[in-house]
Short mmCIF file of C-alpha atoms and ligand atoms in Angstrom, two decimals:
data_model
loop_
_atom_site.label_atom_id
_atom_site.label_comp_id
_atom_site.label_asym_id
_atom_site.label_seq_id
_atom_site.Cartn_x
_atom_site.Cartn_y
_atom_site.Cartn_z
CA MET A 1 -6.44 -29.90 -5.79
CA PRO A 2 -5.63 -32.79 -2.97
CA ALA A 3 -7.36 -32.05 0.67
CA GLY A 4 -3.81 -32.37 2.11
CA LEU A 5 -1.88 -29.52 0.23
CA ASN A 6 0.55 -27.54 2.37
CA VAL A 7 1.65 -24.28 1.36
CA VAL A 8 5.00 -22.84 2.99
CA ILE A 9 6.29 -19.67 1.50
CA LEU A 10 9.36 -18.75 2.67
CA ALA A 11 9.82 -14.96 3.39
CA ALA A 12 12.32 -14.41 6.29
CA GLY A 13 15.50 -13.73 4.50
CA GLN A 14 16.71 -10.37 4.12
CA GLY A 15 17.20 -9.26 0.44
CA LYS A 16 20.97 -7.17 1.01
CA ARG A 17 21.24 -6.60 -2.29
CA MET A 18 17.86 -4.59 -2.68
CA ARG A 19 19.95 -1.84 -0.32
CA SER A 20 16.99 -1.02 1.65
CA ARG A 21 15.30 -1.24 5.34
CA LEU A 22 12.07 -2.55 4.29
CA PRO A 23 12.15 -6.38 4.22
CA LYS A 24 12.49 -7.33 0.24
CA VAL A 25 9.39 -9.44 0.01
CA LEU A 26 7.53 -6.19 0.72
CA HIS A 27 8.70 -4.01 -2.21
CA PRO A 28 5.81 -3.42 -4.02
CA LEU A 29 5.46 -4.94 -7.82
CA ALA A 30 2.16 -3.78 -9.39
CA GLY A 31 1.21 -1.74 -6.24
CA ARG A 32 1.44 -5.03 -3.93
CA PRO A 33 4.17 -6.61 -1.86
CA LEU A 34 6.41 -9.25 -3.88
CA ILE A 35 4.55 -11.51 -1.07
CA GLU A 36 1.06 -10.52 -1.47
CA HIS A 37 1.48 -11.93 -5.54
CA VAL A 38 2.82 -15.29 -3.84
CA VAL A 39 -0.29 -15.48 -0.96
CA ALA A 40 -2.80 -14.66 -4.00
CA THR A 41 -0.91 -17.74 -6.64
CA ALA A 42 -0.96 -19.97 -3.02
CA ARG A 43 -4.53 -19.54 -2.30
CA ALA A 44 -5.78 -20.45 -5.99
CA LEU A 45 -4.75 -23.90 -5.45
CA LYS A 46 -7.35 -23.75 -2.60
CA PRO A 47 -4.79 -25.24 -0.13
CA ALA A 48 -5.36 -26.73 3.87
CA ARG A 49 -3.10 -24.28 4.84
CA ILE A 50 -0.58 -21.40 4.18
CA CYS A 51 2.78 -20.77 6.61
CA VAL A 52 4.38 -17.75 5.72
CA VAL A 53 7.73 -18.32 7.18
CA TYR A 54 9.20 -14.42 8.31
CA GLY A 55 12.25 -13.33 10.22
CA HIS A 56 14.35 -10.71 9.06
CA GLY A 57 12.13 -7.39 9.73
CA GLY A 58 10.77 -8.37 12.64
CA GLU A 59 6.80 -8.06 12.23
CA GLN A 60 6.57 -5.84 9.82
CA VAL A 61 6.04 -9.16 6.93
CA PRO A 62 2.89 -10.47 9.24
CA GLN A 63 1.78 -6.90 9.69
CA ALA A 64 1.57 -5.81 6.15
CA LEU A 65 0.01 -9.75 5.18
CA ARG A 66 -2.58 -8.95 8.65
CA GLY A 67 -4.17 -12.62 8.34
CA ASP A 68 -7.23 -13.85 6.89
CA GLY A 69 -6.07 -17.69 7.35
CA LEU A 70 -2.29 -17.18 7.42
CA ILE A 71 -0.10 -19.02 9.78
CA PHE A 72 2.93 -17.10 10.82
CA VAL A 73 5.77 -18.66 11.79
CA LYS A 74 9.39 -16.49 12.94
CA GLN A 75 12.37 -18.13 11.77
CA GLN A 76 15.43 -16.34 14.00
CA PRO A 77 18.19 -16.57 13.66
CA GLN A 78 17.80 -17.21 9.61
CA LEU A 79 20.01 -20.36 8.91
CA GLY A 80 19.61 -21.87 5.68
CA THR A 81 15.98 -22.42 3.45
CA GLY A 82 15.92 -26.03 5.63
CA HIS A 83 16.19 -24.46 8.78
CA ALA A 84 13.35 -22.08 7.47
CA LEU A 85 10.90 -25.23 6.22
CA ALA A 86 11.97 -27.35 9.45
CA GLN A 87 9.89 -24.17 11.63
CA ALA A 88 6.73 -25.12 9.64
CA LEU A 89 6.50 -28.48 10.58
CA PRO A 90 4.34 -28.12 13.62
CA HIS A 91 2.24 -26.81 11.66
CA LEU A 92 2.09 -29.31 8.90
CA GLY A 93 1.23 -33.00 10.08
CA SER A 94 2.47 -35.93 7.89
CA ALA A 95 -0.38 -36.45 5.66
CA GLY A 96 -0.21 -34.58 1.65
CA LEU A 97 2.15 -32.57 -0.03
CA THR A 98 3.84 -29.71 1.38
CA LEU A 99 4.72 -26.82 -2.05
CA VAL A 100 7.24 -24.75 -1.07
CA LEU A 101 7.31 -21.55 -2.44
CA TYR A 102 9.75 -17.87 -2.37
CA GLY A 103 8.41 -14.69 -0.78
CA ASP A 104 10.44 -13.03 -3.61
CA VAL A 105 9.45 -15.07 -6.67
CA PRO A 106 5.77 -13.39 -7.93
CA LEU A 107 5.38 -14.48 -10.57
CA ILE A 108 5.28 -18.34 -10.10
CA GLY A 109 1.94 -19.35 -12.32
CA ASP A 110 -0.70 -21.30 -10.34
CA GLU A 111 -1.09 -23.66 -13.71
CA THR A 112 2.62 -24.76 -13.45
CA LEU A 113 2.71 -25.60 -9.29
CA ALA A 114 -0.95 -27.59 -9.98
CA ALA A 115 1.43 -29.25 -13.02
CA MET A 116 4.03 -29.91 -10.25
CA ILE A 117 1.15 -31.31 -7.43
CA ALA A 118 -0.60 -33.26 -10.14
CA GLY A 119 2.43 -35.89 -9.38
CA GLY A 120 1.19 -36.49 -6.47
CA GLY A 121 2.27 -38.84 -3.88
CA ASP A 122 5.35 -40.09 -2.81
CA ARG A 123 7.79 -38.04 -4.53
CA LEU A 124 9.85 -34.81 -4.90
CA THR A 125 9.31 -32.10 -7.26
CA LEU A 126 11.28 -29.90 -8.16
CA LEU A 127 10.49 -26.46 -10.73
CA THR A 128 13.65 -26.29 -12.56
CA ALA A 129 14.89 -24.00 -15.90
CA GLU A 130 17.65 -24.08 -18.03
CA LEU A 131 19.32 -20.51 -18.13
CA ASP A 132 21.85 -19.32 -20.63
CA ASP A 133 23.29 -17.75 -17.77
CA PRO A 134 23.21 -19.66 -14.77
CA SER A 135 25.28 -17.88 -12.20
CA GLY A 136 23.68 -17.26 -8.44
CA TYR A 137 21.56 -20.21 -8.13
CA GLY A 138 22.06 -24.15 -7.32
CA ARG A 139 22.52 -26.85 -9.65
CA ILE A 140 20.89 -29.68 -11.07
CA VAL A 141 23.59 -33.02 -10.85
CA ARG A 142 22.04 -35.62 -12.75
CA ASN A 143 23.54 -39.09 -13.08
CA ARG A 144 24.60 -41.19 -16.70
CA ARG A 145 20.79 -42.26 -17.03
CA GLY A 146 19.78 -38.83 -16.39
CA SER A 147 18.48 -38.73 -12.69
CA ILE A 148 18.75 -36.13 -10.22
CA THR A 149 21.04 -36.94 -7.77
CA ALA A 150 21.81 -33.66 -5.89
CA ILE A 151 21.48 -29.73 -6.20
CA VAL A 152 24.96 -28.24 -5.67
CA GLU A 153 24.46 -24.62 -4.58
CA GLU A 154 27.31 -22.69 -6.49
CA LYS A 155 29.47 -21.74 -3.29
CA ASP A 156 29.93 -25.60 -3.49
CA ALA A 157 29.88 -26.04 -6.55
CA SER A 158 32.77 -27.09 -8.57
CA VAL A 159 33.84 -26.17 -12.09
CA ALA A 160 32.27 -28.45 -14.28
CA GLN A 161 28.85 -28.17 -11.99
CA ARG A 162 29.02 -24.34 -12.12
CA ALA A 163 28.98 -25.31 -16.17
CA ILE A 164 25.30 -26.92 -15.69
CA ARG A 165 22.81 -24.71 -16.92
CA GLU A 166 19.85 -26.38 -15.76
CA VAL A 167 19.28 -24.45 -11.90
CA ASN A 168 16.68 -24.86 -9.21
CA THR A 169 14.16 -22.50 -8.45
CA GLY A 170 13.79 -23.54 -5.33
CA ILE A 171 10.60 -24.31 -5.62
CA MET A 172 9.23 -28.20 -4.83
CA VAL A 173 6.86 -30.24 -3.77
CA LEU A 174 7.44 -32.81 -0.89
CA PRO A 175 5.93 -35.52 0.89
CA GLY A 176 4.80 -34.70 4.02
CA ALA A 177 5.37 -37.90 5.19
CA ARG A 178 9.20 -37.64 4.38
CA LEU A 179 9.14 -34.06 5.58
CA GLY A 180 10.25 -34.88 9.50
CA GLU A 181 12.78 -37.23 9.00
CA TRP A 182 14.52 -34.86 6.02
CA MET A 183 14.81 -32.34 7.67
CA SER A 184 16.18 -33.82 10.75
CA LYS A 185 18.82 -34.81 8.33
CA LEU A 186 19.53 -32.11 7.17
CA SER A 187 23.59 -30.54 8.15
CA ASN A 188 24.96 -27.70 7.82
CA ARG A 189 28.39 -28.56 6.75
CA ASN A 190 29.02 -26.60 3.50
CA ALA A 191 30.13 -23.18 2.22
CA GLN A 192 27.56 -20.69 3.56
CA ARG A 193 27.27 -22.88 7.55
CA GLU A 194 23.70 -23.37 6.57
CA TYR A 195 20.96 -25.94 6.21
CA TYR A 196 19.93 -26.63 3.29
CA LEU A 197 16.43 -27.15 1.12
CA THR A 198 18.08 -28.51 -1.29
CA ASP A 199 19.93 -31.45 0.84
CA VAL A 200 16.68 -33.51 0.29
CA VAL A 201 17.62 -34.24 -3.55
CA PRO A 202 20.23 -37.25 -1.66
CA LEU A 203 17.62 -38.23 1.36
CA ALA A 204 15.36 -38.86 -1.40
CA SER A 205 17.40 -41.26 -3.00
CA ALA A 206 18.52 -42.60 -0.20
CA ASP A 207 14.82 -43.29 0.72
CA ARG A 208 14.34 -44.38 -3.12
CA VAL A 209 11.82 -41.30 -3.39
CA ALA A 210 11.59 -40.89 -6.92
CA VAL A 211 12.63 -36.58 -7.74
CA VAL A 212 10.86 -35.38 -10.64
CA ALA A 213 12.20 -32.05 -12.45
CA VAL A 214 9.10 -29.64 -13.96
CA LYS A 215 9.57 -26.81 -16.23
CA ALA A 216 7.66 -23.90 -15.53
CA ARG A 217 5.20 -22.92 -18.22
CA THR A 218 6.30 -19.84 -19.14
CA PRO A 219 10.42 -18.50 -18.34
CA TRP A 220 9.94 -15.89 -15.67
CA GLU A 221 7.64 -17.67 -13.80
CA ALA A 222 10.52 -18.71 -11.86
CA LEU A 223 12.92 -14.86 -12.07
CA GLY A 224 13.58 -14.07 -8.09
CA VAL A 225 14.03 -10.84 -7.12
CA ASN A 226 17.34 -9.99 -5.38
CA SER A 227 17.70 -6.45 -6.82
CA LYS A 228 16.16 -3.41 -7.37
CA GLN A 229 16.69 -3.96 -11.40
CA GLN A 230 15.49 -7.32 -10.84
CA LEU A 231 12.60 -5.72 -9.23
CA ALA A 232 11.95 -3.48 -12.80
CA GLN A 233 12.63 -6.16 -14.28
CA LEU A 234 10.05 -8.35 -13.27
CA GLU A 235 7.29 -5.27 -13.20
CA ARG A 236 7.47 -4.94 -17.37
CA ILE A 237 6.99 -8.61 -17.01
CA TYR A 238 4.25 -8.61 -15.15
CA GLN A 239 2.50 -4.97 -16.58
CA TRP A 240 3.64 -6.63 -20.11
CA GLN A 241 1.01 -10.03 -19.41
CA ARG A 242 -1.97 -7.54 -18.42
CA ALA A 243 -1.50 -4.84 -21.73
CA THR A 244 -1.48 -8.44 -23.66
CA ARG A 245 -4.80 -9.45 -22.14
CA LEU A 246 -6.36 -6.08 -22.30
CA MET A 247 -5.56 -6.45 -26.29
CA ASP A 248 -6.39 -9.57 -26.38
CA ALA A 249 -9.81 -8.39 -25.03
CA GLY A 250 -10.14 -5.73 -27.77
CA VAL A 251 -8.74 -2.41 -25.50
CA THR A 252 -6.56 -0.19 -27.44
CA LEU A 253 -3.82 0.30 -26.15
CA ALA A 254 -1.35 3.70 -27.81
CA ASP A 255 1.87 1.44 -26.65
CA PRO A 256 1.72 -1.65 -24.57
CA MET A 257 4.96 -0.71 -23.38
CA ARG A 258 3.68 2.34 -21.33
CA LEU A 259 1.17 0.81 -19.34
CA ASP A 260 0.48 0.18 -15.65
CA VAL A 261 -2.05 -1.46 -14.03
CA ARG A 262 -1.90 -1.98 -10.17
CA GLY A 263 -4.61 -3.44 -9.71
CA ASN A 264 -7.55 -4.53 -11.56
CA LEU A 265 -8.95 -2.31 -14.49
CA ALA A 266 -12.38 -3.95 -16.34
CA CYS A 267 -12.90 -2.25 -19.86
CA GLY A 268 -15.23 -2.63 -22.30
CA ALA A 269 -15.85 -2.62 -26.01
CA ASP A 270 -13.79 -0.12 -28.57
CA VAL A 271 -11.94 1.64 -25.10
CA ARG A 272 -8.82 3.77 -26.24
CA ILE A 273 -5.67 4.27 -24.16
CA ASP A 274 -2.82 6.61 -24.57
CA VAL A 275 0.34 5.91 -23.23
CA ASN A 276 1.69 6.63 -19.91
CA CYS A 277 -1.49 5.55 -17.82
CA VAL A 278 -1.64 4.76 -14.74
CA PHE A 279 -4.39 2.23 -13.06
CA GLU A 280 -4.95 2.05 -9.51
CA GLY A 281 -7.50 -0.20 -7.79
CA GLU A 282 -10.04 -1.36 -8.96
CA VAL A 283 -10.97 0.89 -12.42
CA ARG A 284 -13.80 -0.24 -14.39
CA LEU A 285 -13.84 1.70 -18.23
CA ALA A 286 -17.44 1.68 -19.86
CA ASP A 287 -17.81 1.06 -23.44
CA ARG A 288 -15.95 3.52 -25.54
CA VAL A 289 -14.18 5.22 -23.06
CA GLU A 290 -10.95 7.20 -23.89
CA VAL A 291 -8.29 7.97 -21.87
CA GLY A 292 -5.63 10.22 -23.31
CA ALA A 293 -2.28 10.02 -22.17
CA ASN A 294 -0.66 10.59 -19.00
CA CYS A 295 -4.05 10.21 -16.83
CA VAL A 296 -3.87 8.43 -13.03
CA LEU A 297 -7.30 7.04 -12.63
CA ARG A 298 -7.87 4.91 -8.86
CA ASP A 299 -10.63 2.88 -7.72
CA THR A 300 -13.13 4.81 -10.07
CA GLU A 301 -15.95 4.21 -12.53
CA VAL A 302 -15.85 5.57 -16.26
CA GLY A 303 -19.28 5.36 -18.12
CA PRO A 304 -19.75 4.81 -22.14
CA GLY A 305 -18.44 7.66 -24.43
CA THR A 306 -16.59 9.53 -21.62
CA ARG A 307 -13.05 10.82 -22.92
CA ILE A 308 -10.40 11.46 -19.91
CA GLU A 309 -8.56 13.83 -21.08
CA PRO A 310 -4.14 14.18 -20.68
CA PHE A 311 -2.95 14.51 -16.97
CA THR A 312 -6.02 13.98 -15.31
CA LEU A 313 -6.56 12.43 -12.18
CA VAL A 314 -9.01 10.92 -10.80
CA ASP A 315 -9.70 9.15 -7.53
CA ALA A 316 -12.34 7.32 -6.21
CA ALA A 317 -15.40 8.66 -8.28
CA LYS A 318 -18.07 7.87 -10.67
CA ILE A 319 -18.21 9.07 -13.93
CA GLY A 320 -21.33 8.89 -16.24
CA ALA A 321 -21.62 8.81 -19.86
CA ASN A 322 -20.34 11.28 -22.47
CA CYS A 323 -18.70 13.53 -20.20
CA ARG A 324 -15.47 15.19 -21.10
CA VAL A 325 -12.83 15.36 -18.16
CA GLY A 326 -9.84 17.25 -18.51
CA PRO A 327 -7.34 18.49 -19.73
CA TYR A 328 -5.53 18.57 -16.80
CA ALA A 329 -8.57 18.01 -14.03
CA ARG A 330 -8.62 16.24 -10.68
CA ILE A 331 -11.10 14.61 -9.46
CA ARG A 332 -11.00 13.81 -5.77
CA PRO A 333 -13.00 11.24 -3.99
CA GLY A 334 -16.80 11.15 -3.50
CA THR A 335 -17.43 12.65 -7.38
CA ARG A 336 -20.53 11.35 -8.84
CA LEU A 337 -20.85 13.17 -12.69
CA ALA A 338 -23.88 12.49 -14.13
CA GLU A 339 -23.67 11.91 -18.09
CA ASP A 340 -22.37 15.22 -21.00
CA VAL A 341 -20.97 16.82 -18.00
CA HIS A 342 -17.56 18.97 -18.87
CA ILE A 343 -15.13 19.39 -16.86
CA GLY A 344 -12.04 21.07 -18.22
CA ASN A 345 -7.90 22.16 -17.42
CA PHE A 346 -7.22 23.26 -13.69
CA VAL A 347 -10.79 21.87 -12.25
CA GLU A 348 -10.85 20.16 -9.03
CA VAL A 349 -13.75 18.44 -7.83
CA LYS A 350 -13.84 17.12 -4.30
CA ALA A 351 -17.34 15.04 -2.70
CA ALA A 352 -19.24 16.57 -5.22
CA GLU A 353 -22.13 15.36 -7.48
CA ILE A 354 -22.48 16.97 -10.26
CA GLY A 355 -26.21 16.82 -12.80
CA ALA A 356 -26.40 16.45 -16.44
CA ARG A 357 -25.08 18.41 -19.00
CA SER A 358 -23.63 21.26 -16.57
CA LYS A 359 -20.24 22.30 -17.07
CA ALA A 360 -17.25 23.47 -15.16
CA ASN A 361 -14.34 24.54 -17.99
CA HIS A 362 -11.54 26.15 -16.52
CA LEU A 363 -9.85 26.86 -13.31
CA ALA A 364 -12.57 26.15 -10.67
CA TYR A 365 -13.26 24.40 -7.50
CA ILE A 366 -16.43 22.65 -6.42
CA GLY A 367 -15.95 20.26 -3.28
CA ASP A 368 -18.46 19.58 -1.27
CA ALA A 369 -21.33 20.31 -3.51
CA SER A 370 -24.56 19.45 -5.01
CA VAL A 371 -25.26 20.93 -8.83
CA GLY A 372 -27.97 20.69 -10.53
CA ARG A 373 -28.56 19.83 -14.62
CA ASP A 374 -27.84 22.49 -17.19
CA VAL A 375 -25.34 24.26 -14.98
CA ASN A 376 -22.73 26.70 -15.98
CA ILE A 377 -19.82 27.07 -13.50
CA GLY A 378 -17.48 29.88 -14.97
CA ALA A 379 -14.21 30.09 -14.52
CA GLY A 380 -11.88 30.67 -11.48
CA THR A 381 -15.26 30.35 -9.32
CA ILE A 382 -14.81 28.52 -5.89
CA THR A 383 -16.65 26.70 -3.33
CA CYS A 384 -15.18 28.33 -0.13
CA ASN A 385 -16.39 24.94 1.87
CA TYR A 386 -14.06 25.08 4.86
CA ASP A 387 -14.35 27.66 7.74
CA GLY A 388 -10.76 26.74 9.17
CA ALA A 389 -12.67 24.69 11.59
CA ALA A 390 -15.78 22.32 9.44
CA LYS A 391 -16.77 21.54 5.59
CA HIS A 392 -19.77 23.17 4.31
CA ARG A 393 -21.89 22.32 1.57
CA THR A 394 -22.91 24.28 -1.52
CA VAL A 395 -25.62 23.82 -3.47
CA ILE A 396 -26.49 24.97 -7.00
CA ASP A 397 -29.77 23.90 -8.32
CA ASP A 398 -30.46 23.35 -11.78
CA ASP A 399 -29.46 25.52 -14.97
CA VAL A 400 -27.55 27.82 -12.48
CA GLN A 401 -25.53 30.24 -14.51
CA ILE A 402 -22.08 31.50 -12.52
CA GLY A 403 -19.79 33.63 -13.75
CA SER A 404 -16.39 33.79 -13.52
CA ASP A 405 -14.45 34.33 -10.61
CA VAL A 406 -17.16 33.95 -7.79
CA GLN A 407 -16.42 32.76 -4.27
CA LEU A 408 -19.57 30.83 -2.89
CA VAL A 409 -19.61 30.67 0.96
CA ALA A 410 -20.45 27.64 2.32
CA PRO A 411 -23.22 26.20 3.47
CA VAL A 412 -24.91 28.83 0.48
CA SER A 413 -27.77 27.67 -1.87
CA ILE A 414 -28.81 28.98 -5.59
CA GLY A 415 -32.01 28.44 -6.47
CA ALA A 416 -33.04 26.91 -10.05
CA GLY A 417 -32.32 29.58 -12.77
CA ALA A 418 -30.78 32.09 -11.14
CA THR A 419 -27.67 34.20 -12.23
CA ILE A 420 -24.45 35.64 -10.37
CA GLY A 421 -22.39 37.85 -11.50
CA ALA A 422 -18.38 37.91 -12.25
CA GLY A 423 -16.42 38.65 -9.44
CA ALA A 424 -19.60 37.66 -6.57
CA THR A 425 -19.11 36.93 -3.08
CA ILE A 426 -21.99 34.80 -1.91
CA THR A 427 -22.44 34.80 0.98
CA GLU A 428 -26.08 34.28 1.82
CA ASP A 429 -28.61 31.62 -0.04
CA VAL A 430 -30.07 33.11 -3.64
CA PRO A 431 -33.39 32.77 -4.66
CA PRO A 432 -34.10 31.00 -7.94
CA GLY A 433 -34.46 32.82 -11.15
CA VAL A 434 -32.42 36.41 -10.09
CA LEU A 435 -29.27 37.76 -11.02
CA ALA A 436 -27.45 38.33 -7.81
CA VAL A 437 -23.67 40.35 -7.96
CA THR A 438 -21.94 41.88 -5.38
CA GLU A 439 -20.91 45.55 -6.33
CA LYS A 440 -17.64 46.74 -6.62
CA LYS A 441 -17.70 50.18 -8.40
CA GLN A 442 -14.84 50.50 -10.97
CA VAL A 443 -13.08 54.15 -10.65
CA VAL A 444 -11.21 55.36 -13.17
CA LYS A 445 -8.24 57.96 -12.71
CA PRO A 446 -7.74 60.51 -15.72
CA GLY A 447 -3.76 61.03 -15.88
CA TRP A 448 -2.36 58.47 -13.22
CA LYS A 449 0.81 57.53 -14.41
CA ARG A 450 2.75 54.47 -14.07
CA PRO A 451 5.91 53.97 -12.17
CA GLN A 452 8.98 53.96 -14.85
CA LYS A 453 12.02 51.71 -14.81
CA LYS A 454 15.03 53.67 -13.66
C1 UD1 B 1 17.73 -20.84 -2.75
C2 UD1 B 1 18.53 -22.09 -3.48
C3 UD1 B 1 19.31 -22.81 -5.10
C4 UD1 B 1 18.23 -21.94 -5.75
C5 UD1 B 1 17.78 -20.40 -5.32
C6 UD1 B 1 16.94 -20.13 -6.11
C7 UD1 B 1 18.50 -23.58 -1.60
C8 UD1 B 1 20.28 -24.19 -0.51
N1 UD1 B 1 19.48 -22.52 -2.47
O1 UD1 B 1 19.55 -20.38 -3.12
O2 UD1 B 1 19.18 -23.81 -5.00
O3 UD1 B 1 18.74 -21.38 -7.14
O4 UD1 B 1 17.63 -20.40 -3.88
O5 UD1 B 1 16.32 -18.97 -6.14
O6 UD1 B 1 17.62 -23.50 -0.63
N2 UD1 B 1 15.14 -18.04 3.41
C9 UD1 B 1 14.61 -18.32 4.76
N3 UD1 B 1 15.62 -18.53 6.12
C10 UD1 B 1 16.51 -18.42 5.48
C11 UD1 B 1 16.85 -18.81 4.59
C12 UD1 B 1 16.34 -17.73 3.02
O7 UD1 B 1 13.11 -17.76 4.96
O8 UD1 B 1 17.18 -18.94 6.21
C13 UD1 B 1 14.50 -17.70 2.08
C14 UD1 B 1 14.70 -16.34 1.25
O9 UD1 B 1 13.54 -15.08 2.11
C15 UD1 B 1 13.93 -16.49 0.13
C16 UD1 B 1 14.43 -18.25 -0.25
O10 UD1 B 1 14.18 -18.31 1.23
O11 UD1 B 1 12.54 -16.54 -0.34
C17 UD1 B 1 15.92 -18.22 -1.27
O12 UD1 B 1 16.85 -17.72 0.15
P1 UD1 B 1 18.24 -17.44 -0.48
O13 UD1 B 1 19.34 -16.79 0.14
O14 UD1 B 1 17.61 -15.96 -1.76
O15 UD1 B 1 18.09 -18.49 -1.40
P2 UD1 B 1 19.82 -18.73 -2.59
O16 UD1 B 1 20.76 -18.82 -1.81
O17 UD1 B 1 19.47 -17.85 -3.95
CA1 CA B 2 17.70 -15.87 -3.97
#
């Protein structure tokens, strides 16, 4: 990329039609604010600097993006796109090129932008699109020789101009050397009393600077978000792209329309994903992993051959090879499952390591625990890890059998090979190899009558 590339992201507008207090560019697409997608694409071009022009919503935009090399420029009040770019001028210098992006046009691709920049030099490059319904956009006006002479905003357009289907996406590349002069010449004599950036077109023509139109590589790249409906449409396009890439890499998706990736999903060979799964943050699925319907996996690694059964939530966990997790399991942060572990329905695991071949198949809570190998944890067993003030650990050694409905009152440890009888409340350490029970005597009352309904 040219050494002197500046990127300016316009993001000061309110976005009235979102009907929200949140600035428009902070609404999430695939789990990240719209503007973060634009910043990421801008970074891929390796520009000399990136300026973000913000305004509406106070400091929320700079706070959400927090730094790393971005230059924030406040535009207050917001007097139009030309006025917005002019605010960034002091940071741009007069060398190289300035690329203008919109904070609410999130799917713009770096290849399209690279093609716009490649023209370089002393020209004005516009990203345009041919739309069936051009309403709301600025129209590209060309003369008889086909040269672009103006961009006319809909509110300023004649009936004939409104019929033009070639529109301005707003994204453009301007020559740095002309920028200061052109900005100083913009006026607000138009229907909206705004300083229109689009008025650089006649200024370029007057300076005999070529005005060039580039079309986006894909039709959706130039789509902007103005309403919740458009946000939802772009979300589906984005997710379709992710699904397509996964399928191209060999992943089997039961339905590519019913997948949501909000972050990065890396898959090995022969991974199968059923419908309505959500992947957040960094998720890695090894070879032959199967994810059942309606699962949510966040910041998680899953080992080869493991099956995540339907309706399972996994958050910040590491799951080994050939495990079975779910259905209806909740795996919380800090969980480490070794290989061949079975975690069944309505089992919650938190900050626990569980050794190879161990099982907790039904209705249990395993929190702040170390569980060895070949352990079986019965239904209804609970680690009582919290005394009201602090959390305590439970240690269960290899080959332990824990009956149903056991309370393990931490801190407590169970020695290898021990057996805990059903219904026990374990408050002291259990030595290896023994049977521990807490005896409650069964009482039989002959002749007792069950109350009858009247
Ligand atoms: C603009 C273009 C129009 C184009 C359309 C594409 C102008 C005059 N018109 O119109 O030709 O078809 O985008 O969507 O440029 N912004 C600021 N400060 C301001 C005003 C806007 O930062 O004072 C930002 C907004 O946050 C937004 C972008 O600029 O990211 C576009 O603003 P918007 O008001 O949506 O422009 P349009 O009227 O749609
Ligand atoms: Ca707009």
